[in-house]
């Protein structure tokens, strides 16, 4: 998930590891792992992120996302300071270098009343005690994509949210032009609640975003939610219109000598 906001960074049901479990981690391999294709069918395990993951997490975030995350963010991730995070590691390496971190997901629990002023939950008599789990970042290095790793990481988060009785939903934002991410969250049965105008500001440009949500523990959308109308066909048509509009605007700007 791309974002210029400080609080942001977009199916296999997998066991949710506990914080007191210990796992060893081999030396980080760094950016070269982002190139090419995995040389073997990976044996993927999922565990909590730990302090020794700091360097490789920084490298992968820098390679995958258009913005720079501060060191404070990564320290919060690896030490569990207000952030929960899971890693996908390849344990089947044949080079004797130990496990390799190939994917991650980070999330933060927030009070529903503090969810950026967005009314994303329906009426609940226990409203004061409701929480939401917000996905901050999600990524899988290129050679390990299309193995279901990203979906497994998302379901780690969903299962974690289900175990917290006060949590009513898992949600996130997706930049409007990211068709792959939109398709991914729809495949994982997230609902599109609304479109947010000029939500992101990246490299001097504003971009709209979609808010995607997965309800748990009896959570439900507000009566005014638009998600029933945001069918996959509707979103597909909307994305085509966005693309045509961008191309048409570019043509007009060139004709007017903007570029």
CSV table of N, CA, C and O in Angstrom, one decimal, residues 85-139:
chain,number,residue,atom,x,y,z
A,85,UNK,N,3.1,-7.6,13.5
A,85,UNK,CA,3.7,-7.9,12.2
A,85,UNK,C,4.1,-9.4,12.1
A,85,UNK,O,4.5,-10.0,13.0
A,86,UNK,N,3.9,-9.9,10.9
A,86,UNK,CA,4.2,-11.3,10.6
A,86,UNK,C,5.1,-11.3,9.4
A,86,UNK,O,5.1,-10.5,8.5
A,87,UNK,N,6.0,-12.3,9.3
A,87,UNK,CA,6.9,-12.5,8.2
A,87,UNK,C,6.6,-13.9,7.6
A,87,UNK,O,6.3,-14.9,8.3
A,88,UNK,N,6.8,-13.9,6.3
A,88,UNK,CA,6.9,-15.2,5.5
A,88,UNK,C,8.3,-15.5,5.2
A,88,UNK,O,9.0,-14.6,4.7
A,89,UNK,N,8.8,-16.7,5.6
A,89,UNK,CA,10.2,-17.0,5.4
A,89,UNK,C,10.3,-18.3,4.6
A,89,UNK,O,9.5,-19.3,4.9
A,90,UNK,N,11.3,-18.4,3.8
A,90,UNK,CA,11.5,-19.6,3.0
A,90,UNK,C,12.5,-20.4,3.8
A,90,UNK,O,13.7,-20.0,4.0
A,91,UNK,N,12.1,-21.6,4.3
A,91,UNK,CA,12.9,-22.4,5.1
A,91,UNK,C,13.5,-23.6,4.3
A,91,UNK,O,14.2,-24.4,4.8
A,92,UNK,N,13.3,-23.6,2.9
A,92,UNK,CA,13.8,-24.7,2.1
A,92,UNK,C,15.0,-24.4,1.3
A,92,UNK,O,15.2,-25.0,0.2
A,93,UNK,N,15.8,-23.4,1.7
A,93,UNK,CA,16.9,-23.0,0.9
A,93,UNK,C,18.0,-24.1,0.9
A,93,UNK,O,18.2,-24.8,1.9
A,94,UNK,N,18.6,-24.3,-0.3
A,94,UNK,CA,19.6,-25.4,-0.5
A,94,UNK,C,21.0,-24.9,-0.3
A,94,UNK,O,21.9,-25.7,-0.5
A,95,UNK,N,21.2,-23.6,-0.1
A,95,UNK,CA,22.5,-23.0,0.0
A,95,UNK,C,23.1,-23.0,1.4
A,95,UNK,O,24.2,-22.5,1.6
A,96,UNK,N,22.3,-23.5,2.3
A,96,UNK,CA,22.8,-23.6,3.7
A,96,UNK,C,22.9,-22.2,4.4
A,96,UNK,O,23.5,-22.1,5.5
A,97,UNK,N,22.2,-21.2,3.9
A,97,UNK,CA,22.2,-19.9,4.5
A,97,UNK,C,21.0,-19.6,5.5
A,97,UNK,O,20.8,-18.5,5.9
A,98,UNK,N,20.3,-20.7,5.8
A,98,UNK,CA,19.2,-20.5,6.8
A,98,UNK,C,18.0,-20.0,6.1
A,98,UNK,O,17.9,-19.9,4.9
A,99,UNK,N,17.0,-19.6,6.9
A,99,UNK,CA,15.7,-19.1,6.4
A,99,UNK,C,15.9,-17.7,5.8
A,99,UNK,O,16.8,-16.9,6.2
A,100,UNK,N,15.0,-17.4,4.8
A,100,UNK,CA,15.1,-16.1,4.2
A,100,UNK,C,13.7,-15.4,4.2
A,100,UNK,O,12.7,-16.0,3.8
A,101,UNK,N,13.7,-14.2,4.7
A,101,UNK,CA,12.4,-13.4,4.8
A,101,UNK,C,12.0,-13.0,3.4
A,101,UNK,O,12.8,-12.3,2.7
A,102,UNK,N,10.8,-13.4,2.9
A,102,UNK,CA,10.4,-13.1,1.6
A,102,UNK,C,9.1,-12.3,1.5
A,102,UNK,O,8.7,-11.9,0.4
A,103,UNK,N,8.4,-12.1,2.6
A,103,UNK,CA,7.2,-11.4,2.7
A,103,UNK,C,6.9,-10.9,4.1
A,103,UNK,O,7.4,-11.4,5.0
A,104,UNK,N,6.0,-9.9,4.2
A,104,UNK,CA,5.7,-9.4,5.5
A,104,UNK,C,4.3,-8.7,5.4
A,104,UNK,O,3.8,-8.3,4.4
A,105,UNK,N,3.7,-8.5,6.6
A,105,UNK,CA,2.5,-7.7,6.7
A,105,UNK,C,2.6,-7.0,8.1
A,105,UNK,O,3.1,-7.6,9.1
A,106,UNK,N,2.3,-5.7,8.1
A,106,UNK,CA,2.3,-5.0,9.4
A,106,UNK,C,0.9,-4.4,9.6
A,106,UNK,O,0.2,-4.0,8.6
A,107,UNK,N,0.5,-4.3,10.9
A,107,UNK,CA,-0.8,-3.7,11.1
A,107,UNK,C,-0.8,-3.1,12.5
A,107,UNK,O,0.0,-3.3,13.4
A,108,UNK,N,-1.8,-2.2,12.7
A,108,UNK,CA,-1.9,-1.5,14.0
A,108,UNK,C,-3.4,-1.5,14.5
A,108,UNK,O,-4.3,-1.3,13.7
A,109,UNK,N,-3.6,-1.8,15.8
A,109,UNK,CA,-4.9,-1.8,16.4
A,109,UNK,C,-5.2,-0.3,16.8
A,109,UNK,O,-4.4,0.3,17.4
A,110,UNK,N,-6.4,0.2,16.4
A,110,UNK,CA,-6.8,1.5,16.7
A,110,UNK,C,-8.3,1.5,17.2
A,110,UNK,O,-9.0,0.6,16.9
A,111,UNK,N,-8.6,2.5,18.0
A,111,UNK,CA,-10.0,2.6,18.4
A,111,UNK,C,-10.9,3.0,17.2
A,111,UNK,O,-10.5,3.9,16.4
A,112,UNK,N,-12.1,2.5,17.1
A,112,UNK,CA,-13.0,2.8,16.0
A,112,UNK,C,-13.3,4.3,16.0
A,112,UNK,O,-13.4,4.9,14.9
A,113,UNK,N,-13.3,4.9,17.1
A,113,UNK,CA,-13.6,6.3,17.2
A,113,UNK,C,-12.5,7.2,16.7
A,113,UNK,O,-12.6,8.4,16.4
A,114,UNK,N,-11.3,6.6,16.5
A,114,UNK,CA,-10.1,7.3,16.1
A,114,UNK,C,-9.7,7.0,14.6
A,114,UNK,O,-8.6,7.3,14.2
A,115,UNK,N,-10.6,6.3,13.9
A,115,UNK,CA,-10.3,5.8,12.6
A,115,UNK,C,-10.4,6.9,11.5
A,115,UNK,O,-11.2,6.9,10.6
A,116,UNK,N,-9.5,7.9,11.7
A,116,UNK,CA,-9.4,9.0,10.8
A,116,UNK,C,-10.8,9.7,10.5
A,116,UNK,O,-11.0,10.3,9.4
A,117,UNK,N,-11.6,9.6,11.5
A,117,UNK,CA,-12.9,10.3,11.3
A,117,UNK,C,-13.9,9.6,10.4
A,117,UNK,O,-14.9,10.1,10.0
A,118,UNK,N,-13.5,8.4,10.0
A,118,UNK,CA,-14.3,7.6,9.0
A,118,UNK,C,-15.4,6.8,9.7
A,118,UNK,O,-15.0,6.0,10.6
A,119,UNK,N,-16.6,6.9,9.3
A,119,UNK,CA,-17.7,6.1,9.9
A,119,UNK,C,-17.7,4.8,9.1
A,119,UNK,O,-18.4,4.8,8.1
A,120,UNK,N,-17.0,3.8,9.6
A,120,UNK,CA,-17.0,2.6,8.8
A,120,UNK,C,-17.6,1.4,9.5
A,120,UNK,O,-17.6,0.3,9.0
A,121,UNK,N,-18.3,1.6,10.6
A,121,UNK,CA,-19.0,0.6,11.4
A,121,UNK,C,-20.4,1.0,11.6
A,121,UNK,O,-20.7,2.2,11.7
A,122,UNK,N,-21.3,0.0,11.6
A,122,UNK,CA,-22.7,0.3,11.8
A,122,UNK,C,-22.9,0.4,13.3
A,122,UNK,O,-22.0,0.3,14.2
A,123,UNK,N,-24.2,0.6,13.7
A,123,UNK,CA,-24.5,0.9,15.1
A,123,UNK,C,-24.2,-0.3,16.0
A,123,UNK,O,-24.4,-1.5,15.6
A,124,UNK,N,-23.7,-0.1,17.2
A,124,UNK,CA,-23.3,-1.2,18.1
A,124,UNK,C,-23.4,-0.6,19.5
A,124,UNK,O,-22.9,0.5,19.8
A,125,UNK,N,-24.1,-1.3,20.4
A,125,UNK,CA,-24.3,-0.8,21.7
A,125,UNK,C,-23.0,-0.8,22.5
A,125,UNK,O,-22.9,-0.1,23.5
A,126,UNK,N,-22.0,-1.5,22.0
A,126,UNK,CA,-20.7,-1.5,22.6
A,126,UNK,C,-19.7,-0.6,21.9
A,126,UNK,O,-18.5,-0.8,21.8
A,127,UNK,N,-20.2,0.4,21.3
A,127,UNK,CA,-19.4,1.3,20.4
A,127,UNK,C,-18.2,1.8,21.1
A,127,UNK,O,-17.1,1.9,20.5
A,128,UNK,N,-18.2,2.2,22.3
A,128,UNK,CA,-17.1,2.8,23.0
A,128,UNK,C,-15.9,1.8,23.1
A,128,UNK,O,-14.8,2.2,23.2
A,129,UNK,N,-16.2,0.5,23.0
A,129,UNK,CA,-15.1,-0.5,23.2
A,129,UNK,C,-14.7,-1.1,21.9
A,129,UNK,O,-13.8,-2.0,21.9
A,130,UNK,N,-15.1,-0.6,20.8
A,130,UNK,CA,-14.8,-1.2,19.5
A,130,UNK,C,-13.4,-0.8,19.0
A,130,UNK,O,-13.0,0.4,19.2
A,131,UNK,N,-12.7,-1.7,18.4
A,131,UNK,CA,-11.4,-1.5,17.8
A,131,UNK,C,-11.4,-1.9,16.4
A,131,UNK,O,-12.2,-2.8,15.9
A,132,UNK,N,-10.4,-1.5,15.6
A,132,UNK,CA,-10.2,-1.8,14.2
A,132,UNK,C,-8.7,-2.2,14.0
A,132,UNK,O,-7.9,-1.6,14.7
A,133,UNK,N,-8.4,-3.1,13.2
A,133,UNK,CA,-7.1,-3.5,12.9
A,133,UNK,C,-6.8,-2.9,11.5
A,133,UNK,O,-7.4,-3.3,10.5
A,134,UNK,N,-5.8,-2.0,11.4
A,134,UNK,CA,-5.5,-1.3,10.2
A,134,UNK,C,-4.2,-1.9,9.6
A,134,UNK,O,-3.2,-1.9,10.2
A,135,UNK,N,-4.3,-2.4,8.4
A,135,UNK,CA,-3.1,-2.9,7.7
A,135,UNK,C,-2.3,-1.7,7.2
A,135,UNK,O,-2.7,-0.9,6.4
A,136,UNK,N,-1.0,-1.7,7.6
A,136,UNK,CA,-0.1,-0.6,7.3
A,136,UNK,C,0.6,-0.9,6.0
A,136,UNK,O,0.6,-0.1,5.0
A,137,UNK,N,1.4,-2.0,6.0
A,137,UNK,CA,2.1,-2.4,4.8
A,137,UNK,C,2.0,-3.9,4.5
A,137,UNK,O,1.9,-4.7,5.5
A,138,UNK,N,2.0,-4.3,3.3
A,138,UNK,CA,2.0,-5.7,2.9
A,138,UNK,C,2.9,-5.9,1.7
A,138,UNK,O,2.8,-5.1,0.7
A,139,UNK,N,3.8,-6.8,1.7
A,139,UNK,CA,4.7,-7.0,0.5
A,139,UNK,C,5.3,-8.4,0.4
A,139,UNK,O,5.5,-9.1,1.4
